[in-house]
Amino acid sequence: MGNMNRTPRQIVSELDQYIIGQQNAKKSVAIALRNRYRRMQLDEEMQREVTPKNILMIGPTGVGKTEIARRLAKTVNAPFVKVEATKFTEVGYVGRDVESMVRDLVEASIRIVQEQKYSDVYSEAKKIAEDRLVKLLVPGIKKEQKESRNQMDMMMKMMNAMQSMNDAEEEKEEVTESIKANRVTVKDQLQKGLLDNRDITIEIEEPKVQMPMGNPGLEQMGFDLGDTLSALTPKKKVKRTVTVKEAREILIQEESEKLVNKADIHSEAIKVAENTGIIFIDEFDKITSKSDTNGQVSREGVQRDILPIVEGSQVTTKYGPINTDHILFIASGAFHLSKPSDLIPELQGRFPIRVELDDLSKEDFVRILTEPENALVKQYMALLKTENVNVTFSKEAIEELADIAYKVNEETDNIGARRLHTILEKLLEDLLFEAAEMQMGDIMITQQYVNEKLGDIVQNQDLSRFIL
């Protein structure tokens, strides 16, 4: 995990590219992340003592809480899982078992480690995959098999056949000089990418479908029935016709799997999840007793279930046991009806860092529309560009949109920056509808255009409640 050693300032400036404002929150998460790196430098005795500084983010919806946590994990390439606390209504009702969030984290970690390991063997896998492709593109001449009548021979043949399905393939074909020469040419074309768009039929192992776990009891033991069954049944081959380019990717994937050691991946993934994993628990305020509206499920029960995991305990997963002592937990909630002090004291104590996120101002909306790497306005411009329509927005138009978002948020529900999605979609609706048939051209979205499309809706309160 090479990216762990970024300085807090570097982390904040990376978050700045995607999230507007909320400097306090960014600062806190950056420090928490850096503290993990610092902890890894200590001697083991001290490492055990230093607990993660979990964070409680408090603030209205749509101001960037989840986005900060998600980007944070991306920045350092750490396994990340987001869960809603309300999913864990006490086990025994239809709630999920609380440990499942740790298992999901391990799955995320497996994906990260796998990607790393695969990239280590990429060139080797690519070579083997290309050799396989060449043989498929220029097949040898199939040999006739002589049938043996001897029973003992037959038995031995069966045994060997089981072992060397692949070698048998090799023996059955004869490769003449012209085929050899042809293969050399084809390999050259293949490597230059000249055959990428040709169709080819390949046999691949049938992809494994993850069955949803039916039995929470088994899930709690970290036991996966689907895996056990698929290990017992022979792998089915399926034929697929794909382009050479796709075939290369599929075969590289297959060969990479053979080249890496699964057990290594599993044990490393558990380590990575233990030391760098981030679990983001949303709607944390909904499990305080204050928000206990329906009475049937004790919210406190959920808090008590979550407590041992945040405190540090061992969770069984199908890849082995994992300790949750040093996983970083970021909890978030609006805390409208309840306060963090309504949480049970033990749990409050486990989230020492409190960050309040600010409501977004009109100025924030202007920046959110235009500044981030993936700003909404840039997204729509790119989408319409595919139809040869070049859209630009005047400065006044952007300000008008920000103003509308701010007003509608104040008058109806405050859903933060999410309001901008609805407003832009409504504003550009006609354009998105017509663009496919319009002659290419440049279109400037002006303040007047914004008012024409949205003015009436904003004026009419009942309408804006529904539409924006």
CSV table of C-alpha atoms in Angstrom, one decimal:
chain,number,residue,atom,x,y,z
A,1,MET,CA,0.0,0.0,0.0
A,2,GLY,CA,2.4,2.6,-1.2
A,3,ASN,CA,0.1,5.6,-0.9
A,4,MET,CA,-0.3,5.4,2.8
A,5,ASN,CA,2.4,7.9,3.5
A,6,ARG,CA,0.8,11.0,2.1
A,7,THR,CA,0.9,14.1,4.4
A,8,PRO,CA,-2.4,15.4,5.7
A,9,ARG,CA,-2.0,18.5,3.5
A,10,GLN,CA,-1.6,16.3,0.4
A,11,ILE,CA,-4.7,14.3,1.3
A,12,VAL,CA,-6.7,17.5,1.8
A,13,SER,CA,-5.6,18.9,-1.6
A,14,GLU,CA,-6.6,15.6,-3.2
A,15,LEU,CA,-10.0,15.8,-1.6
A,16,ASP,CA,-10.3,19.4,-2.7
A,17,GLN,CA,-10.4,18.3,-6.4
A,18,TYR,CA,-13.7,16.5,-5.8
A,19,ILE,CA,-15.3,18.1,-2.8
A,20,ILE,CA,-16.1,21.7,-2.3
A,21,GLY,CA,-15.7,23.3,1.1
A,22,GLN,CA,-15.9,21.3,4.3
A,23,GLN,CA,-12.3,22.1,5.2
A,24,ASN,CA,-12.7,21.0,8.9
A,25,ALA,CA,-14.0,17.6,7.9
A,26,LYS,CA,-11.2,17.1,5.3
A,27,LYS,CA,-8.6,18.1,7.9
A,28,SER,CA,-9.9,15.6,10.4
A,29,VAL,CA,-10.0,12.6,8.1
A,30,ALA,CA,-6.6,13.5,6.7
A,31,ILE,CA,-5.2,13.5,10.3
A,32,ALA,CA,-6.9,10.2,11.1
A,33,LEU,CA,-5.4,8.6,8.0
A,34,ARG,CA,-1.9,10.0,8.8
A,35,ASN,CA,-2.2,8.6,12.3
A,36,ARG,CA,-2.6,5.1,10.9
A,37,TYR,CA,0.5,5.5,8.9
A,38,ARG,CA,2.3,6.8,12.0
A,39,ARG,CA,1.0,3.9,14.0
A,40,MET,CA,2.5,1.4,11.6
A,41,GLN,CA,6.0,2.9,12.3
A,42,LEU,CA,5.8,2.2,16.0
A,43,ASP,CA,7.1,-0.9,17.7
A,44,GLU,CA,4.6,-3.7,18.1
A,45,GLU,CA,4.0,-3.1,21.8
A,46,MET,CA,3.0,0.5,21.2
A,47,GLN,CA,1.1,-0.3,18.0
A,48,ARG,CA,-1.3,-2.5,20.0
A,49,GLU,CA,-2.0,0.4,22.4
A,50,VAL,CA,-2.8,3.0,19.8
A,51,THR,CA,-6.4,2.7,18.9
A,52,PRO,CA,-7.8,4.3,15.7
A,53,LYS,CA,-9.3,7.7,16.1
A,54,ASN,CA,-12.7,7.0,14.7
A,55,ILE,CA,-14.7,9.9,13.3
A,56,LEU,CA,-18.3,11.0,13.7
A,57,MET,CA,-19.4,13.3,10.9
A,58,ILE,CA,-22.4,15.4,11.7
A,59,GLY,CA,-24.3,17.3,9.1
A,60,PRO,CA,-27.3,17.5,6.8
A,61,THR,CA,-27.7,15.2,3.8
A,62,GLY,CA,-26.0,16.0,0.5
A,63,VAL,CA,-23.1,18.1,1.8
A,64,GLY,CA,-20.3,15.6,1.1
A,65,LYS,CA,-20.0,13.2,4.1
A,66,THR,CA,-20.1,10.0,2.1
A,67,GLU,CA,-18.1,11.5,-0.7
A,68,ILE,CA,-15.3,12.5,1.7
A,69,ALA,CA,-15.1,9.0,3.1
A,70,ARG,CA,-15.2,7.3,-0.3
A,71,ARG,CA,-12.6,9.6,-1.9
A,72,LEU,CA,-10.4,9.2,1.1
A,73,ALA,CA,-10.3,5.5,0.6
A,74,LYS,CA,-9.7,5.9,-3.1
A,75,THR,CA,-6.8,8.3,-2.5
A,76,VAL,CA,-4.9,5.8,-0.5
A,77,ASN,CA,-6.2,2.7,-2.4
A,78,ALA,CA,-7.7,1.3,0.8
A,79,PRO,CA,-10.6,-1.2,1.1
A,80,PHE,CA,-13.8,0.8,1.7
A,81,VAL,CA,-17.3,-0.3,2.6
A,82,LYS,CA,-20.4,1.9,3.2
A,83,VAL,CA,-23.3,0.5,5.2
A,84,GLU,CA,-26.5,2.0,6.6
A,85,ALA,CA,-26.8,1.6,10.3
A,86,THR,CA,-30.5,1.1,9.9
A,87,LYS,CA,-29.9,-2.2,8.0
A,88,PHE,CA,-28.8,-3.7,11.3
A,89,THR,CA,-32.1,-3.5,13.1
A,90,GLU,CA,-31.5,-6.1,15.7
A,91,VAL,CA,-30.6,-9.5,14.3
A,92,GLY,CA,-33.6,-11.8,14.7
A,93,TYR,CA,-35.8,-9.4,12.8
A,94,VAL,CA,-34.9,-9.0,9.2
A,95,GLY,CA,-31.7,-7.1,10.0
A,96,ARG,CA,-28.4,-8.1,8.6
A,97,ASP,CA,-25.8,-9.5,11.0
A,98,VAL,CA,-23.5,-6.6,12.0
A,99,GLU,CA,-20.4,-8.6,11.3
A,100,SER,CA,-21.3,-8.7,7.6
A,101,MET,CA,-19.8,-5.2,7.2
A,102,VAL,CA,-16.4,-6.6,8.1
A,103,ARG,CA,-16.8,-9.4,5.7
A,104,ASP,CA,-17.7,-7.0,3.0
A,105,LEU,CA,-14.6,-5.1,3.8
A,106,VAL,CA,-12.5,-8.2,3.4
A,107,GLU,CA,-14.1,-8.8,0.0
A,108,ALA,CA,-13.2,-5.3,-1.1
A,109,SER,CA,-9.7,-5.9,0.2
A,110,ILE,CA,-9.4,-9.1,-1.8
A,111,ARG,CA,-10.3,-7.2,-5.0
A,112,ILE,CA,-7.5,-4.6,-4.3
A,113,VAL,CA,-4.8,-7.2,-3.5
A,114,GLN,CA,-5.9,-9.4,-6.4
A,115,GLU,CA,-5.5,-6.5,-8.8
A,116,GLN,CA,-2.0,-5.8,-7.5
A,117,LYS,CA,-1.0,-9.5,-7.8
A,118,TYR,CA,-2.5,-9.8,-11.2
A,119,SER,CA,-0.6,-6.7,-12.4
A,120,ASP,CA,2.7,-8.4,-11.1
A,121,VAL,CA,2.2,-11.4,-13.4
A,122,TYR,CA,0.6,-9.4,-16.2
A,123,SER,CA,3.4,-9.7,-18.8
A,124,GLU,CA,3.8,-13.4,-18.1
A,125,ALA,CA,0.0,-14.0,-18.4
A,126,LYS,CA,-0.1,-11.9,-21.6
A,127,LYS,CA,2.6,-14.0,-23.2
A,128,ILE,CA,0.8,-17.3,-22.4
A,129,ALA,CA,-2.6,-15.8,-23.5
A,130,GLU,CA,-1.2,-14.7,-26.8
A,131,ASP,CA,0.3,-18.1,-27.5
A,132,ARG,CA,-3.1,-19.6,-26.8
A,133,LEU,CA,-4.7,-17.1,-29.2
A,134,VAL,CA,-2.2,-17.9,-32.0
A,135,LYS,CA,-3.0,-21.6,-31.7
A,136,LEU,CA,-6.7,-20.8,-31.9
A,137,LEU,CA,-6.2,-18.5,-35.0
A,138,VAL,CA,-3.9,-21.0,-36.7
A,139,PRO,CA,-5.0,-24.5,-35.6
A,140,GLY,CA,-2.8,-27.5,-36.2
A,141,ILE,CA,-4.0,-30.6,-38.0
A,142,LYS,CA,-5.9,-33.0,-35.7
A,143,LYS,CA,-4.4,-36.4,-35.4
A,144,GLU,CA,-6.4,-39.6,-35.4
A,145,GLN,CA,-6.3,-41.4,-32.1
A,146,LYS,CA,-5.6,-45.1,-32.2
A,147,GLU,CA,-8.1,-47.0,-30.0
A,148,SER,CA,-6.6,-49.6,-27.7
A,149,ARG,CA,-8.5,-52.7,-27.0
A,150,ASN,CA,-6.6,-53.6,-23.8
A,151,GLN,CA,-8.6,-53.0,-20.7
A,152,MET,CA,-5.6,-52.2,-18.5
A,153,ASP,CA,-4.5,-49.7,-21.1
A,154,MET,CA,-7.9,-48.2,-21.1
A,155,MET,CA,-7.8,-47.7,-17.4
A,156,MET,CA,-4.4,-46.1,-17.5
A,157,LYS,CA,-5.5,-43.9,-20.3
A,158,MET,CA,-8.5,-42.7,-18.3
A,159,MET,CA,-6.3,-41.9,-15.3
A,160,ASN,CA,-3.8,-40.0,-17.5
A,161,ALA,CA,-6.5,-38.2,-19.4
A,162,MET,CA,-7.9,-36.8,-16.2
A,163,GLN,CA,-4.5,-35.4,-15.3
A,164,SER,CA,-3.4,-34.1,-18.6
A,165,MET,CA,-6.4,-32.7,-20.5
A,166,ASN,CA,-4.3,-29.9,-21.7
A,167,ASP,CA,-1.2,-31.9,-22.7
A,168,ALA,CA,-3.5,-34.2,-24.7
A,169,GLU,CA,-4.7,-31.2,-26.7
A,170,GLU,CA,-1.0,-30.6,-27.7
A,171,GLU,CA,-0.4,-34.2,-28.7
A,172,LYS,CA,-3.5,-34.5,-30.8
A,173,GLU,CA,-2.4,-31.9,-33.3
A,174,GLU,CA,0.3,-32.0,-35.9
A,175,VAL,CA,2.1,-28.8,-36.8
A,176,THR,CA,3.6,-28.6,-40.3
A,177,GLU,CA,6.2,-26.1,-41.4
A,178,SER,CA,3.7,-23.9,-43.1
A,179,ILE,CA,1.5,-23.8,-40.0
A,180,LYS,CA,4.6,-22.8,-38.0
A,181,ALA,CA,5.4,-20.0,-40.4
A,182,ASN,CA,1.8,-18.9,-40.4
A,183,ARG,CA,1.8,-18.8,-36.6
A,184,VAL,CA,4.8,-16.5,-36.5
A,185,THR,CA,3.2,-14.1,-38.9
A,186,VAL,CA,-0.1,-14.2,-36.9
A,187,LYS,CA,1.7,-13.7,-33.6
A,188,ASP,CA,3.4,-10.6,-35.0
A,189,GLN,CA,0.0,-9.1,-36.3
A,190,LEU,CA,-1.6,-10.0,-32.9
A,191,GLN,CA,1.1,-8.1,-31.0
A,192,LYS,CA,0.7,-5.1,-33.2
A,193,GLY,CA,-3.0,-5.1,-32.5
A,194,LEU,CA,-3.9,-5.7,-36.2
A,195,LEU,CA,-6.3,-8.5,-35.4
A,196,ASP,CA,-8.1,-6.8,-32.5
A,197,ASN,CA,-11.4,-6.5,-34.2
A,198,ARG,CA,-11.6,-10.0,-35.7
A,199,ASP,CA,-14.1,-12.5,-34.2
A,200,ILE,CA,-12.8,-15.6,-32.5
A,201,THR,CA,-14.6,-18.4,-30.6
A,202,ILE,CA,-12.9,-19.4,-27.3
A,203,GLU,CA,-13.8,-21.9,-24.6
A,204,ILE,CA,-13.7,-20.4,-21.2
A,205,GLU,CA,-14.6,-21.6,-17.7
A,206,GLU,CA,-18.2,-20.7,-16.9
A,207,PRO,CA,-18.1,-17.6,-14.7
A,208,LYS,CA,-19.0,-18.2,-11.1
A,209,VAL,CA,-22.2,-16.7,-9.9
A,210,GLN,CA,-22.2,-15.5,-6.3
A,211,MET,CA,-25.4,-16.9,-4.8
A,212,PRO,CA,-26.9,-14.6,-2.1
A,213,MET,CA,-26.5,-16.2,1.3
A,214,GLY,CA,-29.7,-17.8,2.3
A,215,ASN,CA,-28.7,-18.7,5.8
A,216,PRO,CA,-27.6,-15.9,8.2
A,217,GLY,CA,-26.3,-18.6,10.5
A,218,LEU,CA,-23.8,-19.8,7.9
A,219,GLU,CA,-23.0,-16.3,7.0
A,220,GLN,CA,-22.1,-15.5,10.6
A,221,MET,CA,-19.6,-18.4,10.5
A,222,GLY,CA,-18.1,-16.9,7.4
A,223,PHE,CA,-19.1,-20.1,5.6
A,224,ASP,CA,-20.1,-20.0,1.9
A,225,LEU,CA,-22.1,-22.9,0.7
A,226,GLY,CA,-21.8,-21.8,-2.9
A,227,ASP,CA,-18.0,-22.0,-2.8
A,228,THR,CA,-18.1,-25.5,-1.3
A,229,LEU,CA,-20.5,-26.8,-3.9
A,230,SER,CA,-18.6,-25.2,-6.9
A,231,ALA,CA,-15.4,-26.8,-5.6
A,232,LEU,CA,-17.1,-30.3,-5.8
A,233,THR,CA,-18.6,-29.9,-9.2
A,234,PRO,CA,-16.3,-30.0,-12.3
A,235,LYS,CA,-15.7,-26.7,-14.0
A,236,LYS,CA,-18.0,-26.2,-17.0
A,237,LYS,CA,-16.6,-24.8,-20.2
A,238,VAL,CA,-18.7,-22.5,-22.3
A,239,LYS,CA,-18.0,-21.3,-25.8
A,240,ARG,CA,-18.1,-17.6,-26.5
A,241,THR,CA,-17.5,-15.6,-29.7
A,242,VAL,CA,-15.8,-12.4,-28.9
A,243,THR,CA,-13.3,-10.1,-30.6
A,244,VAL,CA,-9.7,-11.0,-30.5
A,245,LYS,CA,-9.2,-7.9,-28.2
A,246,GLU,CA,-11.7,-9.2,-25.7
A,247,ALA,CA,-10.4,-12.7,-26.0
A,248,ARG,CA,-7.0,-11.5,-25.1
A,249,GLU,CA,-8.3,-9.9,-21.9
A,250,ILE,CA,-10.4,-13.0,-20.9
A,251,LEU,CA,-7.4,-15.3,-21.4
A,252,ILE,CA,-5.0,-13.0,-19.6
A,253,GLN,CA,-7.5,-13.1,-16.7
A,254,GLU,CA,-7.6,-16.9,-16.8
A,255,GLU,CA,-3.8,-17.2,-17.0
A,256,SER,CA,-3.3,-14.7,-14.2
A,257,GLU,CA,-5.5,-16.7,-11.9
A,258,LYS,CA,-3.3,-19.7,-12.5
A,259,LEU,CA,-0.1,-17.8,-11.9
A,260,VAL,CA,-1.0,-16.2,-8.5
A,261,ASN,CA,-1.3,-18.1,-5.3
A,262,LYS,CA,-4.9,-17.8,-3.9
A,263,ALA,CA,-3.8,-18.4,-0.3
A,264,ASP,CA,-1.3,-15.6,-0.4
A,265,ILE,CA,-4.0,-13.2,-1.7
A,266,HIS,CA,-6.3,-14.2,1.0
A,267,SER,CA,-3.9,-13.8,3.9
A,268,GLU,CA,-2.6,-10.5,2.5
A,269,ALA,CA,-6.1,-9.2,1.9
A,270,ILE,CA,-6.9,-9.8,5.6
A,271,LYS,CA,-3.8,-7.9,6.7
A,272,VAL,CA,-4.6,-5.0,4.3
A,273,ALA,CA,-8.2,-4.8,5.6
A,274,GLU,CA,-7.0,-5.0,9.2
A,275,ASN,CA,-4.6,-2.1,8.9
A,276,THR,CA,-6.0,0.1,6.2
A,277,GLY,CA,-9.7,-0.7,5.9
A,278,ILE,CA,-12.3,2.0,6.2
A,279,ILE,CA,-15.9,1.3,7.2
A,280,PHE,CA,-18.3,4.1,6.7
A,281,ILE,CA,-21.6,3.8,8.7
A,282,ASP,CA,-24.3,6.1,7.5
A,283,GLU,CA,-27.5,7.1,9.2
A,284,PHE,CA,-25.8,6.6,12.5
A,285,ASP,CA,-28.3,9.0,14.2
A,286,LYS,CA,-31.1,6.7,13.3
A,287,ILE,CA,-30.0,4.1,15.8
A,288,THR,CA,-30.2,6.4,18.9
A,289,SER,CA,-33.0,5.8,21.2
A,290,LYS,CA,-34.4,9.3,20.6
A,291,SER,CA,-35.2,8.4,17.0
A,292,ASP,CA,-37.0,5.2,18.2
A,293,THR,CA,-40.2,5.8,16.4
A,294,ASN,CA,-41.6,2.4,15.6
A,295,GLY,CA,-40.7,0.9,19.0
A,296,GLN,CA,-40.6,-2.6,17.8
A,297,VAL,CA,-36.8,-2.8,17.4
A,298,SER,CA,-34.6,-1.4,20.1
A,299,ARG,CA,-32.1,0.9,18.5
A,300,GLU,CA,-29.9,0.5,21.5
A,301,GLY,CA,-29.6,-3.2,20.6
A,302,VAL,CA,-28.1,-2.2,17.3
A,303,GLN,CA,-25.6,0.0,19.1
A,304,ARG,CA,-24.6,-2.8,21.4
A,305,ASP,CA,-24.1,-5.1,18.4
A,306,ILE,CA,-21.9,-2.5,16.7
A,307,LEU,CA,-19.9,-1.8,19.8
A,308,PRO,CA,-17.6,-4.9,20.0
A,309,ILE,CA,-16.7,-4.5,16.3
A,310,VAL,CA,-15.7,-0.9,16.8
A,311,GLU,CA,-13.9,-1.7,20.0
A,312,GLY,CA,-12.0,-4.5,18.3
A,313,SER,CA,-12.9,-8.1,18.1
A,314,GLN,CA,-12.3,-11.1,15.9
A,315,VAL,CA,-14.7,-11.8,13.0
A,316,THR,CA,-14.7,-15.1,11.1
A,317,THR,CA,-14.7,-14.7,7.3
A,318,LYS,CA,-14.4,-17.4,4.7
A,319,TYR,CA,-10.8,-16.3,4.1
A,320,GLY,CA,-9.8,-16.6,7.7
A,321,PRO,CA,-10.3,-14.6,10.9
A,322,ILE,CA,-9.8,-10.8,10.9
A,323,ASN,CA,-9.2,-8.5,13.8
A,324,THR,CA,-11.2,-5.2,13.8
A,325,ASP,CA,-9.0,-3.4,16.3
A,326,HIS,CA,-7.4,-1.1,13.7
A,327,ILE,CA,-10.1,-0.7,11.1
A,328,LEU,CA,-11.0,3.0,10.8
A,329,PHE,CA,-14.7,3.7,11.4
A,330,ILE,CA,-16.3,6.8,10.1
A,331,ALA,CA,-19.9,7.3,11.2
A,332,SER,CA,-22.2,9.9,9.9
A,333,GLY,CA,-25.7,11.3,10.4
A,334,ALA,CA,-27.7,14.4,10.3
A,335,PHE,CA,-28.5,14.3,14.0
A,336,HIS,CA,-31.6,16.5,13.5
A,337,LEU,CA,-33.8,14.8,16.1
A,338,SER,CA,-31.0,13.4,18.2
A,339,LYS,CA,-27.6,14.4,19.4
A,340,PRO,CA,-24.4,12.3,19.5
A,341,SER,CA,-24.8,12.3,23.3
A,342,ASP,CA,-27.9,10.2,22.8
A,343,LEU,CA,-25.7,7.3,21.7
A,344,ILE,CA,-24.8,4.8,24.4
A,345,PRO,CA,-21.7,6.2,26.3
A,346,GLU,CA,-19.4,3.3,25.3
A,347,LEU,CA,-20.1,4.0,21.6
A,348,GLN,CA,-19.7,7.7,22.0
A,349,GLY,CA,-16.3,7.1,23.4
A,350,ARG,CA,-15.3,5.1,20.4
A,351,PHE,CA,-15.8,8.1,18.1
A,352,PRO,CA,-13.5,10.7,19.6
A,353,ILE,CA,-13.3,12.9,16.6
A,354,ARG,CA,-16.4,15.0,15.9
A,355,VAL,CA,-16.7,17.0,12.8
A,356,GLU,CA,-19.6,19.2,11.9
A,357,LEU,CA,-20.2,19.8,8.2
A,358,ASP,CA,-21.6,23.0,7.0
A,359,ASP,CA,-24.8,23.7,5.1
A,360,LEU,CA,-24.0,24.7,1.5
A,361,SER,CA,-24.2,28.3,0.5
A,362,LYS,CA,-25.1,29.7,-2.9
A,363,GLU,CA,-21.4,30.3,-3.5
A,364,ASP,CA,-20.7,26.6,-2.8
A,365,PHE,CA,-23.3,25.6,-5.3
A,366,VAL,CA,-21.6,27.7,-8.0
A,367,ARG,CA,-18.3,26.1,-7.2
A,368,ILE,CA,-19.8,22.6,-7.1
A,369,LEU,CA,-21.3,23.0,-10.5
A,370,THR,CA,-18.0,24.0,-12.1
A,371,GLU,CA,-14.9,23.3,-10.1
A,372,PRO,CA,-14.5,19.6,-9.2
A,373,GLU,CA,-12.8,17.1,-11.5
A,374,ASN,CA,-16.1,15.5,-12.3
A,375,ALA,CA,-18.3,18.6,-12.0
A,376,LEU,CA,-21.9,18.2,-13.1
A,377,VAL,CA,-21.7,20.9,-15.8
A,378,LYS,CA,-18.7,19.1,-17.3
A,379,GLN,CA,-20.6,15.8,-17.3
A,380,TYR,CA,-23.5,17.2,-19.2
A,381,MET,CA,-21.2,19.0,-21.7
A,382,ALA,CA,-19.4,15.8,-22.3
A,383,LEU,CA,-22.6,13.8,-22.8
A,384,LEU,CA,-24.0,16.3,-25.3
A,385,LYS,CA,-20.7,16.5,-27.1
A,386,THR,CA,-21.2,12.9,-28.2
A,387,GLU,CA,-24.1,14.2,-30.3
A,388,ASN,CA,-21.9,17.0,-31.7
A,389,VAL,CA,-23.6,19.6,-29.6
A,390,ASN,CA,-21.2,22.0,-27.9
A,391,VAL,CA,-22.9,23.4,-24.8
A,392,THR,CA,-21.4,26.2,-22.8
A,393,PHE,CA,-22.9,27.9,-19.7
A,394,SER,CA,-22.6,31.7,-19.1
A,395,LYS,CA,-21.4,32.7,-15.7
A,396,GLU,CA,-24.8,34.3,-15.0
A,397,ALA,CA,-26.6,31.0,-15.9
A,398,ILE,CA,-24.5,29.1,-13.4
A,399,GLU,CA,-25.2,31.7,-10.7
A,400,GLU,CA,-28.9,31.5,-11.5
A,401,LEU,CA,-28.9,27.7,-11.2
A,402,ALA,CA,-27.0,28.0,-7.8
A,403,ASP,CA,-29.6,30.5,-6.7
A,404,ILE,CA,-32.5,28.2,-7.6
A,405,ALA,CA,-30.9,25.2,-5.9
A,406,TYR,CA,-30.4,27.3,-2.8
A,407,LYS,CA,-34.0,28.6,-2.8
A,408,VAL,CA,-35.6,25.3,-3.4
A,409,ASN,CA,-33.6,23.7,-0.7
A,410,GLU,CA,-34.7,26.4,1.7
A,411,GLU,CA,-38.4,26.2,0.8
A,412,THR,CA,-38.8,22.5,0.5
A,413,ASP,CA,-36.3,19.9,1.9
A,414,ASN,CA,-32.7,20.6,2.2
A,415,ILE,CA,-31.0,17.8,0.2
A,416,GLY,CA,-27.8,19.6,-0.3
A,417,ALA,CA,-25.9,19.3,-3.5
A,418,ARG,CA,-28.1,16.5,-4.7
A,419,ARG,CA,-30.6,19.2,-5.6
A,420,LEU,CA,-28.3,20.3,-8.5
A,421,HIS,CA,-28.8,17.0,-10.2
A,422,THR,CA,-32.5,17.4,-10.4
A,423,ILE,CA,-32.3,21.0,-11.5
A,424,LEU,CA,-29.8,20.4,-14.3
A,425,GLU,CA,-31.7,17.5,-15.6
A,426,LYS,CA,-34.8,19.5,-15.8
A,427,LEU,CA,-33.0,22.5,-17.3
A,428,LEU,CA,-31.4,20.4,-20.1
A,429,GLU,CA,-34.4,18.0,-20.6
A,430,ASP,CA,-35.4,19.4,-24.0
A,431,LEU,CA,-31.8,19.6,-25.2
A,432,LEU,CA,-31.1,16.1,-24.2
A,433,PHE,CA,-34.3,15.0,-26.0
A,434,GLU,CA,-33.6,16.9,-29.2
A,435,ALA,CA,-29.8,16.6,-29.4
A,436,ALA,CA,-29.8,13.3,-31.3
A,437,GLU,CA,-31.6,14.9,-34.3
A,438,MET,CA,-30.3,18.4,-34.1
A,439,GLN,CA,-27.6,19.7,-36.6
A,440,MET,CA,-24.4,20.1,-34.7
A,441,GLY,CA,-23.8,23.5,-33.3
A,442,ASP,CA,-22.8,25.6,-30.4
A,443,ILE,CA,-25.3,26.3,-27.7
A,444,MET,CA,-24.9,28.9,-25.0
A,445,ILE,CA,-27.0,28.4,-21.9
A,446,THR,CA,-27.8,31.9,-20.7
A,447,GLN,CA,-29.5,33.2,-17.6
A,448,GLN,CA,-32.6,33.9,-19.7
A,449,TYR,CA,-32.6,30.2,-20.9
A,450,VAL,CA,-32.5,29.1,-17.3
A,451,ASN,CA,-35.4,31.4,-16.3
A,452,GLU,CA,-37.5,30.3,-19.3
A,453,LYS,CA,-37.1,26.6,-18.4
A,454,LEU,CA,-37.2,26.8,-14.6
A,455,GLY,CA,-38.7,30.2,-13.7
A,456,ASP,CA,-42.4,29.1,-13.6
A,457,ILE,CA,-41.6,25.9,-11.6
A,458,VAL,CA,-39.6,27.8,-9.0
A,459,GLN,CA,-42.3,30.5,-8.7
A,460,ASN,CA,-45.0,27.9,-8.1
A,461,GLN,CA,-44.3,26.4,-4.7
A,462,ASP,CA,-46.5,23.3,-5.1
A,463,LEU,CA,-44.9,22.5,-8.5
A,464,SER,CA,-41.3,23.0,-7.3
A,465,ARG,CA,-42.1,20.7,-4.4
A,466,PHE,CA,-42.8,17.9,-6.8
A,467,ILE,CA,-40.5,18.6,-9.7
A,468,LEU,CA,-37.3,20.1,-8.4
